[in-house]
Amino acid sequence: MFHVFRLGYVEFNTRDIEALKRYYTEVMGFSLVEEDADGRVYLSSSTDHHNIVLVPSTLSGFARFGLQYQSDFSAKDVVKQLAEIDIKAELKTDTKPGVPEVIGFSDPDGYEVQLFSEMGTAASGFKHVGIIPNKIGHLSLRVESAKRSVQFYEKLGFINTDWIEEFFGFTTCNTDHHVLNFCASPRKGLHHLAFELRNYSHLAHCMDYLGKHQIPILWGPSRHGAGHNIATYHYDPDENMIELFTDGDKYVKELDSFEPRPWHRDNPQKPKVWKTEDCISQWGTSFEKALV
Ligand SMILES: [Fe+2]
């Protein structure tokens, strides 16, 4: 079987590629790795060839995402293994730079998922100016049924960590509290994309940096309940909601609980169903826009 272990990249369609390119290079501090013949822009915040892809389009918004997997089997065999769990997937080779083999399929809401095992490296690496997150932390999608989405991604090996009521499900494929989460919503699309920062002082510095670029904060910083990440939210130029966070819970699969932290109110802190009012802010901060 294959083992999905990481959210590798997220792709956005955009009507204004220059504005998003400026945001990712000058504000977020990503390296511009490559622009292909079709105008797609590949950006990296690590040694990966890309973590964000911007695709010129007539519509702006979330396009697709890539999950990295490890397997002793070939990509063709992984396609067969996916068929055995009722996921019809297609293997494509050399369709994009940096990723020689992509296994594509649609999830229950029609979101395009790409599995890949190998990713080329970005020679430029980390930049020195800008927010420069550690990594893409998690992707949050609006779905018809959070329960249906959680069950689908469990087939790919994801573990359901927490819930907010029945409308927001959290899943992980590694030790992070969540890598993908799903918000039941009447409309489809991105809920938010989150980038992990190094610590609270980095986050505070980033608030100053966003202010310098006239990018207003929508909410936070404050500490969430589920995941206990200290989070803050803003919009990118296309009004995709972006979260910057630090201090997220670490899941210990063997104990089915999270590494103890002084701010946990449960001891041990185990996956559970949270009430919305207990989950949004542990600091009592009011949450006006980010969940709309
Ligand atoms: Fe988040």
PDB file of C-alpha atoms and ligand atoms in Angstrom:
ATOM      1  CA  MET A   1       0.000   0.000   0.000  1.00  0.00           C
ATOM      2  CA  PHE A   2       1.031   3.642  -0.312  1.00  0.00           C
ATOM      3  CA  HIS A   3       1.448   6.080   2.547  1.00  0.00           C
ATOM      4  CA  VAL A   4       0.366   9.719   2.129  1.00  0.00           C
ATOM      5  CA  PHE A   5       2.508  11.808   4.470  1.00  0.00           C
ATOM      6  CA  ARG A   6       2.466  15.461   3.387  1.00  0.00           C
ATOM      7  CA  LEU A   7       0.587  18.282   1.745  1.00  0.00           C
ATOM      8  CA  GLY A   8       3.065  19.242  -0.965  1.00  0.00           C
ATOM      9  CA  TYR A   9       1.471  22.016  -2.976  1.00  0.00           C
ATOM     10  CA  VAL A  10      -1.671  24.008  -3.619  1.00  0.00           C
ATOM     11  CA  GLU A  11      -2.629  25.535  -6.958  1.00  0.00           C
ATOM     12  CA  PHE A  12      -4.721  28.655  -7.484  1.00  0.00           C
ATOM     13  CA  ASN A  13      -6.446  29.898 -10.605  1.00  0.00           C
ATOM     14  CA  THR A  14      -6.194  33.645 -10.922  1.00  0.00           C
ATOM     15  CA  ARG A  15      -7.355  36.470 -13.153  1.00  0.00           C
ATOM     16  CA  ASP A  16      -4.544  38.674 -11.866  1.00  0.00           C
ATOM     17  CA  ILE A  17      -1.405  36.609 -11.869  1.00  0.00           C
ATOM     18  CA  GLU A  18       0.874  39.626 -11.353  1.00  0.00           C
ATOM     19  CA  ALA A  19      -0.899  40.620  -8.116  1.00  0.00           C
ATOM     20  CA  LEU A  20      -0.712  37.085  -6.687  1.00  0.00           C
ATOM     21  CA  LYS A  21       2.882  36.686  -7.834  1.00  0.00           C
ATOM     22  CA  ARG A  22       3.769  39.933  -6.052  1.00  0.00           C
ATOM     23  CA  TYR A  23       1.962  38.767  -2.905  1.00  0.00           C
ATOM     24  CA  TYR A  24       3.754  35.419  -2.791  1.00  0.00           C
ATOM     25  CA  THR A  25       7.206  36.765  -3.595  1.00  0.00           C
ATOM     26  CA  GLU A  26       7.206  40.137  -1.778  1.00  0.00           C
ATOM     27  CA  VAL A  27       4.852  39.491   1.170  1.00  0.00           C
ATOM     28  CA  MET A  28       4.973  35.740   1.767  1.00  0.00           C
ATOM     29  CA  GLY A  29       8.651  35.517   0.837  1.00  0.00           C
ATOM     30  CA  PHE A  30       8.407  32.630  -1.593  1.00  0.00           C
ATOM     31  CA  SER A  31      11.023  32.060  -4.268  1.00  0.00           C
ATOM     32  CA  LEU A  32       9.914  32.307  -7.881  1.00  0.00           C
ATOM     33  CA  VAL A  33      11.240  29.047  -9.307  1.00  0.00           C
ATOM     34  CA  GLU A  34       9.815  28.877 -12.784  1.00  0.00           C
ATOM     35  CA  GLU A  35       7.222  30.286 -15.185  1.00  0.00           C
ATOM     36  CA  ASP A  36       6.154  27.864 -17.897  1.00  0.00           C
ATOM     37  CA  ALA A  37       5.070  28.517 -21.491  1.00  0.00           C
ATOM     38  CA  ASP A  38       1.394  28.690 -20.448  1.00  0.00           C
ATOM     39  CA  GLY A  39       2.124  31.422 -17.890  1.00  0.00           C
ATOM     40  CA  ARG A  40       1.892  29.170 -14.810  1.00  0.00           C
ATOM     41  CA  VAL A  41       4.024  30.430 -11.959  1.00  0.00           C
ATOM     42  CA  TYR A  42       5.800  27.963  -9.655  1.00  0.00           C
ATOM     43  CA  LEU A  43       6.735  29.227  -6.207  1.00  0.00           C
ATOM     44  CA  SER A  44       8.616  27.565  -3.383  1.00  0.00           C
ATOM     45  CA  SER A  45       8.990  28.214   0.319  1.00  0.00           C
ATOM     46  CA  SER A  46      11.317  25.284   0.865  1.00  0.00           C
ATOM     47  CA  THR A  47      13.660  23.054  -1.087  1.00  0.00           C
ATOM     48  CA  ASP A  48      10.669  21.709  -3.073  1.00  0.00           C
ATOM     49  CA  HIS A  49      10.378  22.745  -6.709  1.00  0.00           C
ATOM     50  CA  HIS A  50       7.015  24.235  -5.812  1.00  0.00           C
ATOM     51  CA  ASN A  51       4.570  24.594  -2.951  1.00  0.00           C
ATOM     52  CA  ILE A  52       2.259  27.119  -4.641  1.00  0.00           C
ATOM     53  CA  VAL A  53       1.308  27.203  -8.316  1.00  0.00           C
ATOM     54  CA  LEU A  54      -0.511  30.178  -9.875  1.00  0.00           C
ATOM     55  CA  VAL A  55      -2.488  29.376 -13.015  1.00  0.00           C
ATOM     56  CA  PRO A  56      -3.731  32.158 -15.337  1.00  0.00           C
ATOM     57  CA  SER A  57      -7.488  31.793 -15.688  1.00  0.00           C
ATOM     58  CA  THR A  58     -10.746  33.635 -16.292  1.00  0.00           C
ATOM     59  CA  LEU A  59     -11.803  32.721 -12.733  1.00  0.00           C
ATOM     60  CA  SER A  60      -9.891  33.203  -9.483  1.00  0.00           C
ATOM     61  CA  GLY A  61      -9.834  30.669  -6.662  1.00  0.00           C
ATOM     62  CA  PHE A  62      -8.588  27.330  -5.421  1.00  0.00           C
ATOM     63  CA  ALA A  63      -7.737  24.889  -8.234  1.00  0.00           C
ATOM     64  CA  ARG A  64      -6.199  21.651  -6.919  1.00  0.00           C
ATOM     65  CA  PHE A  65      -3.681  20.282  -4.421  1.00  0.00           C
ATOM     66  CA  GLY A  66      -0.878  17.746  -4.264  1.00  0.00           C
ATOM     67  CA  LEU A  67      -0.252  15.141  -1.591  1.00  0.00           C
ATOM     68  CA  GLN A  68       3.107  13.394  -1.391  1.00  0.00           C
ATOM     69  CA  TYR A  69       3.153   9.657  -0.772  1.00  0.00           C
ATOM     70  CA  GLN A  70       5.747   6.995  -0.089  1.00  0.00           C
ATOM     71  CA  SER A  71       5.443   3.525  -1.550  1.00  0.00           C
ATOM     72  CA  ASP A  72       7.549   0.491  -2.398  1.00  0.00           C
ATOM     73  CA  PHE A  73       5.291   0.041  -5.404  1.00  0.00           C
ATOM     74  CA  SER A  74       5.259   1.808  -8.777  1.00  0.00           C
ATOM     75  CA  ALA A  75       2.831   4.628  -9.555  1.00  0.00           C
ATOM     76  CA  LYS A  76       0.931   2.199 -11.804  1.00  0.00           C
ATOM     77  CA  ASP A  77       0.514  -0.142  -8.845  1.00  0.00           C
ATOM     78  CA  VAL A  78      -0.721   2.757  -6.686  1.00  0.00           C
ATOM     79  CA  VAL A  79      -3.387   3.483  -9.333  1.00  0.00           C
ATOM     80  CA  LYS A  80      -4.498  -0.169  -8.994  1.00  0.00           C
ATOM     81  CA  GLN A  81      -4.494   0.107  -5.195  1.00  0.00           C
ATOM     82  CA  LEU A  82      -6.678   3.203  -5.459  1.00  0.00           C
ATOM     83  CA  ALA A  83      -9.102   1.293  -7.700  1.00  0.00           C
ATOM     84  CA  GLU A  84      -9.387  -1.345  -4.949  1.00  0.00           C
ATOM     85  CA  ILE A  85     -10.715   1.360  -2.604  1.00  0.00           C
ATOM     86  CA  ASP A  86     -13.108   2.636  -5.299  1.00  0.00           C
ATOM     87  CA  ILE A  87     -11.043   5.652  -6.336  1.00  0.00           C
ATOM     88  CA  LYS A  88     -10.713   5.962 -10.090  1.00  0.00           C
ATOM     89  CA  ALA A  89      -7.342   7.568 -10.704  1.00  0.00           C
ATOM     90  CA  GLU A  90      -5.216   8.369 -13.704  1.00  0.00           C
ATOM     91  CA  LEU A  91      -1.430   8.383 -13.945  1.00  0.00           C
ATOM     92  CA  LYS A  92       0.128  11.206 -15.950  1.00  0.00           C
ATOM     93  CA  THR A  93       3.808  11.730 -16.612  1.00  0.00           C
ATOM     94  CA  ASP A  94       5.736  14.941 -17.300  1.00  0.00           C
ATOM     95  CA  THR A  95       2.651  17.164 -17.225  1.00  0.00           C
ATOM     96  CA  LYS A  96       4.277  19.765 -14.997  1.00  0.00           C
ATOM     97  CA  PRO A  97       7.799  20.746 -13.989  1.00  0.00           C
ATOM     98  CA  GLY A  98       9.237  19.319 -10.796  1.00  0.00           C
ATOM     99  CA  VAL A  99       6.848  16.384 -10.539  1.00  0.00           C
ATOM    100  CA  PRO A 100       7.614  13.564 -13.007  1.00  0.00           C
ATOM    101  CA  GLU A 101       4.579  11.438 -12.129  1.00  0.00           C
ATOM    102  CA  VAL A 102       1.175  12.634 -10.967  1.00  0.00           C
ATOM    103  CA  ILE A 103      -1.734  10.387 -10.012  1.00  0.00           C
ATOM    104  CA  GLY A 104      -4.916  12.418 -10.364  1.00  0.00           C
ATOM    105  CA  PHE A 105      -8.430  11.813  -9.112  1.00  0.00           C
ATOM    106  CA  SER A 106     -11.470  13.689  -7.858  1.00  0.00           C
ATOM    107  CA  ASP A 107     -12.722  13.609  -4.295  1.00  0.00           C
ATOM    108  CA  PRO A 108     -16.469  13.414  -3.453  1.00  0.00           C
ATOM    109  CA  ASP A 109     -16.902  17.190  -3.931  1.00  0.00           C
ATOM    110  CA  GLY A 110     -15.074  17.141  -7.260  1.00  0.00           C
ATOM    111  CA  TYR A 111     -11.884  18.669  -5.878  1.00  0.00           C
ATOM    112  CA  GLU A 112      -8.877  17.627  -7.934  1.00  0.00           C
ATOM    113  CA  VAL A 113      -6.316  15.683  -5.892  1.00  0.00           C
ATOM    114  CA  GLN A 114      -2.849  14.894  -7.195  1.00  0.00           C
ATOM    115  CA  LEU A 115      -0.687  12.240  -5.557  1.00  0.00           C
ATOM    116  CA  PHE A 116       3.041  12.352  -6.229  1.00  0.00           C
ATOM    117  CA  SER A 117       6.025  10.512  -4.806  1.00  0.00           C
ATOM    118  CA  GLU A 118       8.913  12.570  -6.145  1.00  0.00           C
ATOM    119  CA  MET A 119       9.407  16.325  -6.196  1.00  0.00           C
ATOM    120  CA  GLY A 120      12.347  18.145  -7.780  1.00  0.00           C
ATOM    121  CA  THR A 121      14.323  20.631  -5.712  1.00  0.00           C
ATOM    122  CA  ALA A 122      14.307  24.415  -5.938  1.00  0.00           C
ATOM    123  CA  ALA A 123      17.830  25.695  -6.295  1.00  0.00           C
ATOM    124  CA  SER A 124      16.860  29.066  -4.835  1.00  0.00           C
ATOM    125  CA  GLY A 125      15.616  27.646  -1.500  1.00  0.00           C
ATOM    126  CA  PHE A 126      14.378  29.982   1.231  1.00  0.00           C
ATOM    127  CA  LYS A 127      14.411  33.734   0.679  1.00  0.00           C
ATOM    128  CA  HIS A 128      15.623  36.287   3.232  1.00  0.00           C
ATOM    129  CA  VAL A 129      12.877  38.897   3.022  1.00  0.00           C
ATOM    130  CA  GLY A 130       9.159  38.418   3.670  1.00  0.00           C
ATOM    131  CA  ILE A 131       7.081  36.193   5.904  1.00  0.00           C
ATOM    132  CA  ILE A 132       8.950  33.010   4.841  1.00  0.00           C
ATOM    133  CA  PRO A 133       6.800  30.325   6.489  1.00  0.00           C
ATOM    134  CA  ASN A 134       8.220  26.974   7.509  1.00  0.00           C
ATOM    135  CA  LYS A 135       5.785  25.188   5.242  1.00  0.00           C
ATOM    136  CA  ILE A 136       2.205  24.866   4.053  1.00  0.00           C
ATOM    137  CA  GLY A 137       0.527  23.700   7.222  1.00  0.00           C
ATOM    138  CA  HIS A 138      -2.975  22.784   6.176  1.00  0.00           C
ATOM    139  CA  LEU A 139      -5.654  23.187   3.556  1.00  0.00           C
ATOM    140  CA  SER A 140      -9.257  23.808   4.534  1.00  0.00           C
ATOM    141  CA  LEU A 141     -11.992  23.157   1.974  1.00  0.00           C
ATOM    142  CA  ARG A 142     -15.712  23.871   1.867  1.00  0.00           C
ATOM    143  CA  VAL A 143     -17.589  20.645   1.252  1.00  0.00           C
ATOM    144  CA  GLU A 144     -21.134  19.356   1.017  1.00  0.00           C
ATOM    145  CA  SER A 145     -20.688  16.932   3.922  1.00  0.00           C
ATOM    146  CA  ALA A 146     -17.706  17.113   6.293  1.00  0.00           C
ATOM    147  CA  LYS A 147     -18.435  13.544   7.427  1.00  0.00           C
ATOM    148  CA  ARG A 148     -18.361  12.253   3.845  1.00  0.00           C
ATOM    149  CA  SER A 149     -15.050  14.051   3.184  1.00  0.00           C
ATOM    150  CA  VAL A 150     -13.427  12.763   6.376  1.00  0.00           C
ATOM    151  CA  GLN A 151     -14.485   9.215   5.502  1.00  0.00           C
ATOM    152  CA  PHE A 152     -13.097   9.586   1.967  1.00  0.00           C
ATOM    153  CA  TYR A 153      -9.693  10.819   3.125  1.00  0.00           C
ATOM    154  CA  GLU A 154      -9.576   8.103   5.788  1.00  0.00           C
ATOM    155  CA  LYS A 155      -9.466   5.659   2.857  1.00  0.00           C
ATOM    156  CA  LEU A 156      -6.198   7.381   1.854  1.00  0.00           C
ATOM    157  CA  GLY A 157      -4.790   6.830   5.347  1.00  0.00           C
ATOM    158  CA  PHE A 158      -5.736  10.146   6.958  1.00  0.00           C
ATOM    159  CA  ILE A 159      -6.707  10.049  10.643  1.00  0.00           C
ATOM    160  CA  ASN A 160      -9.650  12.050  11.956  1.00  0.00           C
ATOM    161  CA  THR A 161      -8.332  14.127  14.847  1.00  0.00           C
ATOM    162  CA  ASP A 162     -11.069  16.546  15.953  1.00  0.00           C
ATOM    163  CA  TRP A 163     -14.516  17.836  15.068  1.00  0.00           C
ATOM    164  CA  ILE A 164     -16.274  21.144  15.656  1.00  0.00           C
ATOM    165  CA  GLU A 165     -19.861  20.029  16.170  1.00  0.00           C
ATOM    166  CA  GLU A 166     -20.683  18.051  13.019  1.00  0.00           C
ATOM    167  CA  PHE A 167     -19.769  20.706  10.495  1.00  0.00           C
ATOM    168  CA  PHE A 168     -15.968  20.921  10.658  1.00  0.00           C
ATOM    169  CA  GLY A 169     -13.800  17.794  10.473  1.00  0.00           C
ATOM    170  CA  PHE A 170     -10.009  17.717  10.957  1.00  0.00           C
ATOM    171  CA  THR A 171      -7.704  15.066   9.475  1.00  0.00           C
ATOM    172  CA  THR A 172      -3.977  14.419   9.479  1.00  0.00           C
ATOM    173  CA  CYS A 173      -1.527  12.205   7.603  1.00  0.00           C
ATOM    174  CA  ASN A 174       1.450  12.965   9.839  1.00  0.00           C
ATOM    175  CA  THR A 175       2.054  14.385  13.326  1.00  0.00           C
ATOM    176  CA  ASP A 176       0.437  17.786  12.667  1.00  0.00           C
ATOM    177  CA  HIS A 177      -3.002  18.174  14.287  1.00  0.00           C
ATOM    178  CA  HIS A 178      -4.518  18.672  10.847  1.00  0.00           C
ATOM    179  CA  VAL A 179      -3.303  18.647   7.269  1.00  0.00           C
ATOM    180  CA  LEU A 180      -6.716  18.726   5.580  1.00  0.00           C
ATOM    181  CA  ASN A 181      -9.922  19.943   7.151  1.00  0.00           C
ATOM    182  CA  PHE A 182     -13.428  20.190   5.829  1.00  0.00           C
ATOM    183  CA  CYS A 183     -16.146  22.719   6.524  1.00  0.00           C
ATOM    184  CA  ALA A 184     -19.725  21.863   5.569  1.00  0.00           C
ATOM    185  CA  SER A 185     -20.907  24.779   3.473  1.00  0.00           C
ATOM    186  CA  PRO A 186     -23.571  25.571   0.883  1.00  0.00           C
ATOM    187  CA  ARG A 187     -20.858  26.895  -1.403  1.00  0.00           C
ATOM    188  CA  LYS A 188     -17.808  25.181  -2.794  1.00  0.00           C
ATOM    189  CA  GLY A 189     -14.203  26.361  -2.682  1.00  0.00           C
ATOM    190  CA  LEU A 190     -11.362  27.191  -0.382  1.00  0.00           C
ATOM    191  CA  HIS A 191     -12.130  27.903   3.260  1.00  0.00           C
ATOM    192  CA  HIS A 192      -8.533  28.827   3.996  1.00  0.00           C
ATOM    193  CA  LEU A 193      -4.929  27.875   3.353  1.00  0.00           C
ATOM    194  CA  ALA A 194      -2.616  27.933   6.363  1.00  0.00           C
ATOM    195  CA  PHE A 195       1.123  28.494   6.584  1.00  0.00           C
ATOM    196  CA  GLU A 196       3.145  27.424   9.605  1.00  0.00           C
ATOM    197  CA  LEU A 197       5.409  30.014  11.207  1.00  0.00           C
ATOM    198  CA  ARG A 198       8.309  29.387  13.562  1.00  0.00           C
ATOM    199  CA  ASN A 199       7.000  30.860  16.807  1.00  0.00           C
ATOM    200  CA  TYR A 200       4.856  33.632  18.267  1.00  0.00           C
ATOM    201  CA  SER A 201       7.485  36.323  17.796  1.00  0.00           C
ATOM    202  CA  HIS A 202       7.678  35.382  14.107  1.00  0.00           C
ATOM    203  CA  LEU A 203       3.886  35.704  13.931  1.00  0.00           C
ATOM    204  CA  ALA A 204       3.953  39.137  15.605  1.00  0.00           C
ATOM    205  CA  HIS A 205       6.684  40.249  13.202  1.00  0.00           C
ATOM    206  CA  CYS A 206       4.478  39.047  10.313  1.00  0.00           C
ATOM    207  CA  MET A 207       1.577  41.199  11.586  1.00  0.00           C
ATOM    208  CA  ASP A 208       3.871  44.222  11.302  1.00  0.00           C
ATOM    209  CA  TYR A 209       4.958  43.084   7.865  1.00  0.00           C
ATOM    210  CA  LEU A 210       1.343  42.686   6.648  1.00  0.00           C
ATOM    211  CA  GLY A 211       0.539  46.137   8.068  1.00  0.00           C
ATOM    212  CA  LYS A 212       3.463  47.606   6.155  1.00  0.00           C
ATOM    213  CA  HIS A 213       1.933  46.157   2.984  1.00  0.00           C
ATOM    214  CA  GLN A 214      -1.551  47.533   3.851  1.00  0.00           C
ATOM    215  CA  ILE A 215      -2.987  44.027   4.242  1.00  0.00           C
ATOM    216  CA  PRO A 216      -5.548  44.110   7.065  1.00  0.00           C
ATOM    217  CA  ILE A 217      -5.901  41.306   9.599  1.00  0.00           C
ATOM    218  CA  LEU A 218      -9.380  39.730   9.515  1.00  0.00           C
ATOM    219  CA  TRP A 219      -9.102  37.946  12.849  1.00  0.00           C
ATOM    220  CA  GLY A 220      -6.629  37.159  15.570  1.00  0.00           C
ATOM    221  CA  PRO A 221      -4.074  36.393  16.592  1.00  0.00           C
ATOM    222  CA  SER A 222      -5.683  34.072  19.091  1.00  0.00           C
ATOM    223  CA  ARG A 223      -5.373  30.439  20.114  1.00  0.00           C
ATOM    224  CA  HIS A 224      -7.882  28.025  18.622  1.00  0.00           C
ATOM    225  CA  GLY A 225      -9.346  25.098  20.575  1.00  0.00           C
ATOM    226  CA  ALA A 226      -9.079  22.236  18.077  1.00  0.00           C
ATOM    227  CA  GLY A 227      -5.376  22.127  17.195  1.00  0.00           C
ATOM    228  CA  HIS A 228      -4.503  24.847  19.734  1.00  0.00           C
ATOM    229  CA  ASN A 229      -2.695  26.783  16.997  1.00  0.00           C
ATOM    230  CA  ILE A 230      -2.229  30.503  17.552  1.00  0.00           C
ATOM    231  CA  ALA A 231      -3.756  31.740  14.321  1.00  0.00           C
ATOM    232  CA  THR A 232      -4.438  34.904  12.394  1.00  0.00           C
ATOM    233  CA  TYR A 233      -6.205  35.365   9.071  1.00  0.00           C
ATOM    234  CA  HIS A 234      -5.972  37.752   6.133  1.00  0.00           C
ATOM    235  CA  TYR A 235      -6.931  37.791   2.453  1.00  0.00           C
ATOM    236  CA  ASP A 236      -4.517  37.451  -0.442  1.00  0.00           C
ATOM    237  CA  PRO A 237      -5.180  39.815  -3.416  1.00  0.00           C
ATOM    238  CA  ASP A 238      -7.808  37.377  -4.798  1.00  0.00           C
ATOM    239  CA  GLU A 239      -9.554  37.183  -1.394  1.00  0.00           C
ATOM    240  CA  ASN A 240      -8.402  33.630  -0.769  1.00  0.00           C
ATOM    241  CA  MET A 241      -8.311  33.418   3.013  1.00  0.00           C
ATOM    242  CA  ILE A 242      -4.791  32.848   4.323  1.00  0.00           C
ATOM    243  CA  GLU A 243      -4.005  31.726   7.870  1.00  0.00           C
ATOM    244  CA  LEU A 244      -0.652  32.227   9.532  1.00  0.00           C
ATOM    245  CA  PHE A 245      -0.192  30.054  12.598  1.00  0.00           C
ATOM    246  CA  THR A 246       2.254  28.656  15.073  1.00  0.00           C
ATOM    247  CA  ASP A 247       2.225  26.345  18.081  1.00  0.00           C
ATOM    248  CA  GLY A 248      -0.161  23.733  16.627  1.00  0.00           C
ATOM    249  CA  ASP A 249      -0.792  20.467  18.450  1.00  0.00           C
ATOM    250  CA  LYS A 250       1.300  17.405  17.626  1.00  0.00           C
ATOM    251  CA  TYR A 251      -0.614  14.143  17.271  1.00  0.00           C
ATOM    252  CA  VAL A 252       0.879  10.954  18.702  1.00  0.00           C
ATOM    253  CA  LYS A 253      -0.794   8.166  16.751  1.00  0.00           C
ATOM    254  CA  GLU A 254       0.372   5.433  19.130  1.00  0.00           C
ATOM    255  CA  LEU A 255      -1.384   7.165  22.060  1.00  0.00           C
ATOM    256  CA  ASP A 256      -4.290   8.593  20.046  1.00  0.00           C
ATOM    257  CA  SER A 257      -3.676  11.882  21.823  1.00  0.00           C
ATOM    258  CA  PHE A 258      -1.791  15.135  21.413  1.00  0.00           C
ATOM    259  CA  GLU A 259       1.543  15.919  23.035  1.00  0.00           C
ATOM    260  CA  PRO A 260       0.691  17.607  26.366  1.00  0.00           C
ATOM    261  CA  ARG A 261       0.845  21.405  26.431  1.00  0.00           C
ATOM    262  CA  PRO A 262       0.327  23.794  29.386  1.00  0.00           C
ATOM    263  CA  TRP A 263      -2.720  25.397  27.727  1.00  0.00           C
ATOM    264  CA  HIS A 264      -4.616  22.123  27.200  1.00  0.00           C
ATOM    265  CA  ARG A 265      -7.791  21.977  29.271  1.00  0.00           C
ATOM    266  CA  ASP A 266      -8.168  18.203  28.833  1.00  0.00           C
ATOM    267  CA  ASN A 267      -5.544  15.891  30.247  1.00  0.00           C
ATOM    268  CA  PRO A 268      -4.641  14.035  28.125  1.00  0.00           C
ATOM    269  CA  GLN A 269      -5.856  16.019  25.118  1.00  0.00           C
ATOM    270  CA  LYS A 270      -7.516  13.430  22.894  1.00  0.00           C
ATOM    271  CA  PRO A 271      -9.400  13.791  19.604  1.00  0.00           C
ATOM    272  CA  LYS A 272     -12.924  14.923  20.395  1.00  0.00           C
ATOM    273  CA  VAL A 273     -15.972  16.885  19.283  1.00  0.00           C
ATOM    274  CA  TRP A 274     -15.661  20.576  20.210  1.00  0.00           C
ATOM    275  CA  LYS A 275     -18.455  23.040  20.769  1.00  0.00           C
ATOM    276  CA  THR A 276     -18.017  25.973  18.396  1.00  0.00           C
ATOM    277  CA  GLU A 277     -17.767  28.559  21.193  1.00  0.00           C
ATOM    278  CA  ASP A 278     -15.047  26.526  22.963  1.00  0.00           C
ATOM    279  CA  CYS A 279     -13.101  26.000  19.792  1.00  0.00           C
ATOM    280  CA  ILE A 280     -12.825  29.304  17.958  1.00  0.00           C
ATOM    281  CA  SER A 281     -10.755  31.174  20.544  1.00  0.00           C
ATOM    282  CA  GLN A 282      -9.272  30.058  23.831  1.00  0.00           C
ATOM    283  CA  TRP A 283      -8.481  33.721  24.550  1.00  0.00           C
ATOM    284  CA  GLY A 284     -12.034  35.031  24.184  1.00  0.00           C
ATOM    285  CA  THR A 285     -11.275  36.937  20.989  1.00  0.00           C
ATOM    286  CA  SER A 286     -14.418  37.530  18.938  1.00  0.00           C
ATOM    287  CA  PHE A 287     -14.422  35.958  15.523  1.00  0.00           C
ATOM    288  CA  GLU A 288     -16.332  38.130  13.096  1.00  0.00           C
ATOM    289  CA  LYS A 289     -15.316  37.382   9.553  1.00  0.00           C
ATOM    290  CA  ALA A 290     -13.104  34.360   9.159  1.00  0.00           C
ATOM    291  CA  LEU A 291     -15.768  31.669   9.425  1.00  0.00           C
ATOM    292  CA  VAL A 292     -18.308  33.431   7.185  1.00  0.00           C
TER     293      VAL A 292
HETATM  294 FE    FE B   1      -6.692  26.611   9.879  1.00  0.00          FE
END
